[in-house]
Each structure stands twice: as C-alpha cells, then as structure tokens.
Amino acid sequence: MTRVAWLNGITDVPGIRVGHAHDLTALTGVTAVLAPAGAVVGVAVEGSAPGTRETDLCRPGNLVEKAHAVLLCGGSAFGLAAAHGAMRWLEERGIGLPTGHATVPIVPAAVLYDLGVGSAAVRPDEAMGYAACAAATDGPVAQGCVGAGAGCSVGKALGMDRAIKSGIGTACIQVGEVRIGAIVAVNAFGDVRDPATGRILAGPRSDDGTGMLDTTELLLAGAARRAFSENTTIGVVAVGGTLSKEGANKVARMAHDGLARTISPIHTMFDGDTLFCLATGGPEVDVTAAGTAASLAVERAVLNAVRHAVAMGGLPVADLG
C-alpha cells in the first residue's frame, strides 16, 4: 500500500517558496508562490467573474511550458499590477525564460475583490509584489489574514454587513514519495462547510447574529443579494513530480473538487474562482492520483483559511465550536 500522510503546507513541496506582503489597515495584500527553477504550469478558471493574467500561456498548445511564480492578489483588477514587481524581482536574479535579448520571468496571476473592506483606495502594486517575492521562503507559511488573505471574506449573500472574515490557508499531502500542496485565498460568495459533517462553518449571519444561514437556501428562495463585486477564491496547487502541461491543466481542474466540497455554492456568476497548478519535477506522477490528492489539499487549505482568520474590518470570525 502507498503511504499517505499530511504535512504542513505548500512549501513542503520541493522547489516552492511562498511570501506575503500586505497592508492590514487597508486590508489588501499579495501572496507570491515562487518556483525559481521553473515549474510546468496549468490553470483552471471555473468562476464567471475572473481577473487574471497569463492564463492563456498556461494552457496546452501554447509555446511556454514553465512559470517562475504565480501571484495571488487582492485589489480586483488593479491588483494585477503586483505581477510587475514579481517580474522585476525575478529578473534581477536572472530567473526567467531566456529569449536572446532578455530573461523574461513568466508570472501568471489572479486577483480577488477585497475593495469592500478596509480602503478601496489602496491596492496591491508593483512595490507590494516585489516585497512578497523578497519575503518568500521555503519555511512554514503564515495563514489567515495575511497576504492575499488580508481582505478575504465569505458568506456575502446578504451583503458585507452580514459576512464572515476569512483569509488564506495552506495544506500538503504526501502520497508515496510525492508531495502535493495547496494554498488558497478564500473570498467566496458562498458558505464554507465542513465536508465531513456538512455543517456551515462560515456563512451569512442571522438577523440576531447568533447563527449562520444557508446561502443555497437564500439563493433558491430569491432572498440573496447578487452583488458581483465582492468575491472570488484563488489559489495554487503544487505537485512535487513530473507532469506534462496537459497533465498540469487536468490537475488544476480536478483541484476545484476541493473547492466544491467546502464552499457552497461555488463557481457562481459572482465568483472568479481560479486555481493554478505548478509541477516542479521529480518522479513521474499519475494524473488522476495527483488531481485527487490536490483536491484534498485544497479542501484542507480552505478550512485552514477560515480557522486561522481573525476579526478585522468590522467582520467577525466563524464560531468553530
């Protein structure tokens, strides 16, 4: 039997480094996931309100196969500016794709909308993207209201005044000799649920603030607000093995199963849910096994994002009992 064990976080995958930068007054930030040696990249965009950069490059059939970093950013579309800072940091260190005239770092990115908490006037910029890269290490990853998780919230079907504070979480599972990790910034329209019990851990607060309501029931009853501008869950899964670009894209798609088991509803018209996959090299990996493991890592990362959150911006945290 293959040994399966839980480790700590995505930096347990060889070749992966993570750094955060944030403004905890404005409640926005950036998380940089670095693969300095390059990693075969894939992506799956399943939500209908995404804000992304370089996702076409990640798909099969396109020339470039490897990325050197993925940035997860707050600030809505403004936050994509942080990727320029990551490119500058990588270029200064000679990391990127040699083109004959310059070394060009490949930095896909995705953003979430956090302008409804803290200050909408402060967004991740080039300096914040650079700082997140400079802070990156292969050590334990801070979770909760840090980096791209600084402004995250969930359970917004009744508006921000009834939402719950969330953040960013990470997890890693080892299957045999291969480590598969995930890091996810959880900023969903829907609820976060414990997949083992179905219990709502974080959802819209009831009128008296003593309980959680069910977003699916609210939505089907026509009672939910459909604000498009307050959501999106974004993340990266990393596989410490060898995948083709097609395989990395399939793993990214399968990893969304972890979102579906923990966030309800998911992939709505009001979310831009996006997951990247980075395969850092090593033993050949079975795509189905890797995708299944990635979905489990995503599942646990989502739960950790809620469990490590702290009250900020007038939003309480979930009562996890």
Short mmCIF file of C-alpha atoms in Angstrom, two decimals:
data_model
loop_
_atom_site.label_atom_id
_atom_site.label_comp_id
_atom_site.label_asym_id
_atom_site.label_seq_id
_atom_site.Cartn_x
_atom_site.Cartn_y
_atom_site.Cartn_z
CA MET A 1 0.00 0.00 0.00
CA THR A 2 1.18 3.54 -0.80
CA ARG A 3 1.83 5.61 2.30
CA VAL A 4 -0.32 8.73 2.64
CA ALA A 5 0.48 11.42 5.22
CA TRP A 6 -0.43 15.04 5.91
CA LEU A 7 2.40 17.57 6.17
CA ASN A 8 2.18 21.32 6.85
CA GLY A 9 1.82 23.43 3.74
CA ILE A 10 2.65 24.06 0.11
CA THR A 11 6.30 24.85 0.85
CA ASP A 12 6.77 21.19 1.80
CA VAL A 13 6.76 20.62 -1.97
CA PRO A 14 10.37 20.77 -3.17
CA GLY A 15 11.14 23.86 -5.25
CA ILE A 16 8.30 26.02 -3.89
CA ARG A 17 8.74 29.22 -1.89
CA VAL A 18 5.97 31.49 -0.56
CA GLY A 19 5.99 35.10 0.61
CA HIS A 20 3.29 37.51 1.76
CA ALA A 21 3.05 41.29 1.65
CA HIS A 22 0.03 43.24 2.85
CA ASP A 23 -1.48 46.40 4.26
CA LEU A 24 -3.51 45.39 7.31
CA THR A 25 -5.08 48.83 7.62
CA ALA A 26 -6.37 48.89 4.06
CA LEU A 27 -6.95 45.10 4.24
CA THR A 28 -5.37 44.01 0.99
CA GLY A 29 -2.27 42.11 0.01
CA VAL A 30 -0.30 39.76 -2.20
CA THR A 31 0.92 36.20 -1.86
CA ALA A 32 3.78 35.15 -4.14
CA VAL A 33 4.25 31.45 -4.90
CA LEU A 34 7.72 31.10 -6.40
CA ALA A 35 9.19 28.24 -8.41
CA PRO A 36 12.61 29.76 -9.18
CA ALA A 37 13.81 26.74 -11.17
CA GLY A 38 10.63 26.85 -13.25
CA ALA A 39 7.60 24.59 -12.98
CA VAL A 40 5.26 23.20 -15.62
CA VAL A 41 2.12 25.30 -15.26
CA GLY A 42 -1.58 24.66 -15.74
CA VAL A 43 -4.72 26.58 -14.83
CA ALA A 44 -8.45 26.10 -14.40
CA VAL A 45 -10.77 29.12 -14.31
CA GLU A 46 -14.20 27.90 -13.22
CA GLY A 47 -15.84 31.04 -11.84
CA SER A 48 -17.55 33.53 -14.15
CA ALA A 49 -16.05 36.80 -12.86
CA PRO A 50 -12.27 36.22 -13.04
CA GLY A 51 -9.43 38.70 -13.01
CA THR A 52 -6.33 37.03 -14.37
CA ARG A 53 -3.03 37.46 -16.19
CA GLU A 54 -1.15 34.99 -18.44
CA THR A 55 -3.77 32.25 -18.17
CA ASP A 56 -3.72 31.63 -21.94
CA LEU A 57 0.00 30.91 -21.66
CA CYS A 58 -0.78 28.18 -19.10
CA ARG A 59 -2.99 26.17 -21.42
CA PRO A 60 -1.91 23.24 -23.60
CA GLY A 61 -0.93 24.09 -27.17
CA ASN A 62 0.95 27.26 -26.28
CA LEU A 63 4.71 27.66 -26.51
CA VAL A 64 5.86 28.37 -22.94
CA GLU A 65 5.58 25.41 -20.56
CA LYS A 66 7.01 26.70 -17.30
CA ALA A 67 6.23 29.53 -14.91
CA HIS A 68 8.62 31.01 -12.35
CA ALA A 69 5.99 32.42 -9.99
CA VAL A 70 2.26 32.74 -9.53
CA LEU A 71 0.85 35.79 -7.77
CA LEU A 72 -2.38 35.76 -5.76
CA CYS A 73 -3.54 39.35 -5.27
CA GLY A 74 -6.22 41.44 -3.67
CA GLY A 75 -7.38 44.71 -5.19
CA SER A 76 -9.57 43.42 -8.00
CA ALA A 77 -8.13 44.11 -11.48
CA PHE A 78 -5.94 46.88 -10.02
CA GLY A 79 -4.02 44.19 -8.13
CA LEU A 80 -2.61 42.68 -11.31
CA ALA A 81 -0.03 45.48 -11.19
CA ALA A 82 1.73 43.49 -8.45
CA ALA A 83 2.93 41.00 -11.06
CA HIS A 84 5.26 43.65 -12.48
CA GLY A 85 7.02 43.76 -9.13
CA ALA A 86 7.43 40.00 -9.18
CA MET A 87 8.89 40.18 -12.68
CA ARG A 88 11.37 42.82 -11.58
CA TRP A 89 12.45 40.79 -8.53
CA LEU A 90 12.93 37.65 -10.62
CA GLU A 91 14.71 39.45 -13.46
CA GLU A 92 17.20 40.99 -11.03
CA ARG A 93 18.16 37.44 -10.06
CA GLY A 94 18.41 36.13 -13.61
CA ILE A 95 15.30 33.99 -13.24
CA GLY A 96 13.09 33.64 -16.28
CA LEU A 97 12.81 32.47 -19.85
CA PRO A 98 15.93 33.24 -21.92
CA THR A 99 14.85 34.97 -25.14
CA GLY A 100 18.21 36.03 -26.56
CA HIS A 101 17.64 39.69 -25.73
CA ALA A 102 16.37 39.50 -22.16
CA THR A 103 15.44 36.98 -19.49
CA VAL A 104 11.67 37.19 -19.18
CA PRO A 105 10.10 35.84 -15.96
CA ILE A 106 6.81 34.04 -16.54
CA VAL A 107 4.37 35.19 -13.85
CA PRO A 108 0.68 34.24 -14.15
CA ALA A 109 -1.58 35.91 -11.60
CA ALA A 110 -5.14 36.04 -10.35
CA VAL A 111 -6.97 38.63 -8.27
CA LEU A 112 -9.84 38.69 -5.83
CA TYR A 113 -12.14 41.57 -4.95
CA ASP A 114 -11.45 42.98 -1.48
CA LEU A 115 -12.28 46.65 -2.12
CA GLY A 116 -15.40 46.36 0.06
CA VAL A 117 -13.35 46.07 3.27
CA GLY A 118 -10.60 48.33 4.59
CA SER A 119 -9.79 51.00 2.00
CA ALA A 120 -10.78 50.74 -1.66
CA ALA A 121 -8.17 53.39 -2.46
CA VAL A 122 -5.22 51.12 -1.55
CA ARG A 123 -4.48 48.21 -3.87
CA PRO A 124 -1.54 45.86 -4.38
CA ASP A 125 1.02 47.49 -6.64
CA GLU A 126 4.45 46.75 -8.09
CA ALA A 127 6.15 47.50 -4.78
CA MET A 128 3.91 45.05 -2.92
CA GLY A 129 4.51 42.33 -5.50
CA TYR A 130 8.26 42.84 -5.19
CA ALA A 131 8.02 42.73 -1.39
CA ALA A 132 6.07 39.48 -1.44
CA CYS A 133 8.78 37.86 -3.55
CA ALA A 134 11.52 39.24 -1.32
CA ALA A 135 9.75 37.72 1.69
CA ALA A 136 9.42 34.27 0.12
CA THR A 137 10.95 31.27 1.89
CA ASP A 138 10.58 27.52 1.85
CA GLY A 139 9.66 27.55 5.54
CA PRO A 140 6.25 27.41 7.22
CA VAL A 141 3.62 29.64 5.59
CA ALA A 142 1.65 32.13 7.66
CA GLN A 143 -2.11 31.59 7.33
CA GLY A 144 -5.22 33.66 7.92
CA CYS A 145 -5.47 37.39 7.29
CA VAL A 146 -2.10 37.82 5.60
CA GLY A 147 -1.01 38.33 2.01
CA ALA A 148 -3.86 37.83 -0.43
CA GLY A 149 -5.99 36.72 2.52
CA ALA A 150 -5.86 40.13 4.23
CA GLY A 151 -9.19 41.30 2.83
CA CYS A 152 -10.95 37.96 2.31
CA SER A 153 -14.48 37.27 3.49
CA VAL A 154 -17.17 34.66 2.89
CA GLY A 155 -20.92 34.29 3.21
CA LYS A 156 -21.92 37.50 1.43
CA ALA A 157 -25.37 36.57 0.18
CA LEU A 158 -26.93 39.19 2.48
CA GLY A 159 -24.22 41.81 1.99
CA MET A 160 -20.93 42.62 3.63
CA ASP A 161 -22.56 43.65 6.90
CA ARG A 162 -23.59 40.01 7.44
CA ALA A 163 -20.38 38.38 6.12
CA ILE A 164 -17.65 36.46 7.97
CA LYS A 165 -13.91 37.17 7.88
CA SER A 166 -11.80 34.64 6.04
CA GLY A 167 -8.21 34.53 4.85
CA ILE A 168 -5.62 32.34 3.16
CA GLY A 169 -4.83 28.74 4.05
CA THR A 170 -2.40 26.06 3.01
CA ALA A 171 -2.01 22.29 3.27
CA CYS A 172 0.16 19.48 1.88
CA ILE A 173 -0.37 15.76 1.46
CA GLN A 174 2.33 13.20 0.72
CA VAL A 175 1.38 10.21 -1.42
CA GLY A 176 4.26 7.76 -1.55
CA GLU A 177 7.30 9.86 -2.44
CA VAL A 178 5.33 12.73 -3.99
CA ARG A 179 4.21 15.82 -2.12
CA ILE A 180 1.18 17.77 -3.32
CA GLY A 181 0.37 21.08 -1.66
CA ALA A 182 -2.17 23.88 -1.98
CA ILE A 183 -2.55 27.49 -0.94
CA VAL A 184 -5.96 29.14 -1.29
CA ALA A 185 -7.24 32.66 -0.62
CA VAL A 186 -10.92 32.16 0.25
CA ASN A 187 -13.13 35.10 -0.71
CA ALA A 188 -16.31 33.30 -1.69
CA PHE A 189 -19.87 34.44 -2.26
CA GLY A 190 -20.98 31.19 -0.67
CA ASP A 191 -20.58 29.43 2.66
CA VAL A 192 -17.63 27.41 3.91
CA ARG A 193 -18.73 23.96 5.10
CA ASP A 194 -17.06 21.08 6.86
CA PRO A 195 -17.18 18.33 4.21
CA ALA A 196 -17.10 15.64 6.90
CA THR A 197 -20.35 16.81 8.50
CA GLY A 198 -21.93 19.29 6.08
CA ARG A 199 -22.03 21.86 8.89
CA ILE A 200 -21.77 25.52 7.84
CA LEU A 201 -18.62 26.91 9.42
CA ALA A 202 -18.88 30.39 7.92
CA GLY A 203 -21.92 31.84 6.18
CA PRO A 204 -24.24 34.84 6.30
CA ARG A 205 -25.04 35.77 9.87
CA SER A 206 -28.64 35.55 11.02
CA ASP A 207 -30.62 38.68 11.96
CA ASP A 208 -29.67 38.35 15.63
CA GLY A 209 -26.08 37.38 14.84
CA THR A 210 -26.29 34.11 16.76
CA GLY A 211 -26.21 31.67 13.86
CA MET A 212 -25.32 31.05 10.22
CA LEU A 213 -27.76 30.98 7.34
CA ASP A 214 -27.56 28.73 4.30
CA THR A 215 -26.59 30.63 1.14
CA THR A 216 -28.02 27.97 -1.15
CA GLU A 217 -31.41 28.21 0.55
CA LEU A 218 -31.29 32.02 0.40
CA LEU A 219 -30.36 31.94 -3.28
CA LEU A 220 -33.09 29.49 -4.26
CA ALA A 221 -35.66 31.46 -2.26
CA GLY A 222 -34.71 34.67 -4.05
CA ALA A 223 -33.54 36.29 -0.82
CA ALA A 224 -29.85 36.61 -1.67
CA ARG A 225 -28.26 39.80 -2.91
CA ARG A 226 -26.35 39.22 -6.12
CA ALA A 227 -23.56 41.75 -5.77
CA PHE A 228 -20.94 40.85 -8.37
CA SER A 229 -18.10 42.79 -6.84
CA GLU A 230 -17.23 41.12 -3.57
CA ASN A 231 -15.96 37.63 -4.31
CA THR A 232 -13.52 35.11 -5.89
CA THR A 233 -11.44 32.25 -4.47
CA ILE A 234 -7.96 31.86 -5.94
CA GLY A 235 -5.08 29.51 -5.29
CA VAL A 236 -2.17 27.36 -6.38
CA VAL A 237 -1.60 23.63 -6.15
CA ALA A 238 1.98 22.37 -6.40
CA VAL A 239 3.00 18.85 -7.37
CA GLY A 240 6.48 17.63 -6.48
CA GLY A 241 6.68 15.43 -9.51
CA THR A 242 6.70 15.44 -13.31
CA LEU A 243 3.57 16.33 -15.26
CA SER A 244 3.04 17.35 -18.87
CA LYS A 245 1.35 20.67 -19.47
CA GLU A 246 -1.84 18.78 -20.28
CA GLY A 247 -1.49 16.89 -17.01
CA ALA A 248 -0.95 20.11 -15.03
CA ASN A 249 -4.11 21.58 -16.52
CA LYS A 250 -6.08 18.44 -15.63
CA VAL A 251 -4.78 18.53 -12.05
CA ALA A 252 -5.81 22.19 -11.78
CA ARG A 253 -9.32 21.27 -12.91
CA MET A 254 -9.57 18.34 -10.52
CA ALA A 255 -8.33 20.51 -7.66
CA HIS A 256 -11.54 22.52 -7.95
CA ASP A 257 -13.32 19.48 -6.47
CA GLY A 258 -11.79 20.56 -3.15
CA LEU A 259 -13.50 23.94 -3.52
CA ALA A 260 -16.80 22.26 -4.36
CA ARG A 261 -16.66 20.12 -1.22
CA THR A 262 -16.00 23.07 1.09
CA ILE A 263 -17.69 26.11 -0.49
CA SER A 264 -21.40 26.21 -1.31
CA PRO A 265 -22.39 27.41 -3.83
CA ILE A 266 -19.14 27.57 -5.78
CA HIS A 267 -18.26 28.72 -9.34
CA THR A 268 -21.12 31.22 -9.43
CA MET A 269 -21.60 34.15 -11.79
CA PHE A 270 -20.32 36.33 -8.93
CA ASP A 271 -17.04 34.45 -8.34
CA GLY A 272 -13.91 34.26 -10.47
CA ASP A 273 -12.61 31.04 -8.96
CA THR A 274 -9.17 30.22 -10.38
CA LEU A 275 -6.61 27.56 -9.46
CA PHE A 276 -3.13 27.19 -10.94
CA CYS A 277 -1.01 24.04 -10.89
CA LEU A 278 2.79 24.04 -10.70
CA ALA A 279 4.65 20.75 -11.28
CA THR A 280 8.20 21.18 -10.02
CA GLY A 281 9.69 17.96 -11.40
CA GLY A 282 10.80 14.64 -9.97
CA PRO A 283 9.16 11.23 -10.25
CA GLU A 284 6.52 10.68 -12.92
CA VAL A 285 3.09 11.27 -11.44
CA ASP A 286 -0.23 9.63 -12.25
CA VAL A 287 -2.51 12.50 -13.25
CA THR A 288 -5.66 11.08 -11.66
CA ALA A 289 -3.92 10.34 -8.36
CA ALA A 290 -2.29 13.78 -8.35
CA GLY A 291 -5.57 15.52 -9.10
CA THR A 292 -7.34 13.60 -6.36
CA ALA A 293 -4.62 14.46 -3.84
CA ALA A 294 -4.64 18.10 -4.98
CA SER A 295 -8.37 18.32 -4.32
CA LEU A 296 -7.83 17.01 -0.78
CA ALA A 297 -5.09 19.58 -0.19
CA VAL A 298 -7.34 22.36 -1.49
CA GLU A 299 -10.16 21.16 0.78
CA ARG A 300 -7.95 21.37 3.86
CA ALA A 301 -6.44 24.70 2.76
CA VAL A 302 -9.93 26.24 2.53
CA LEU A 303 -10.79 25.09 6.03
CA ASN A 304 -7.48 26.43 7.33
CA ALA A 305 -8.20 29.81 5.74
CA VAL A 306 -11.31 30.14 7.89
CA ARG A 307 -9.80 28.60 11.01
CA HIS A 308 -6.81 30.98 11.02
CA ALA A 309 -8.76 34.16 10.26
CA VAL A 310 -9.06 36.94 12.84
CA ALA A 311 -11.74 39.62 13.19
CA MET A 312 -10.87 42.63 11.03
CA GLY A 313 -12.61 45.40 9.12
CA GLY A 314 -15.74 45.11 11.23
CA LEU A 315 -16.19 41.46 10.28
CA PRO A 316 -16.29 38.71 12.92
CA VAL A 317 -14.76 35.28 12.52
CA ALA A 318 -16.59 32.00 12.40
CA ASP A 319 -17.56 30.29 15.64
CA LEU A 320 -15.90 26.95 15.05
CA GLY A 321 -17.02 25.49 18.35
#
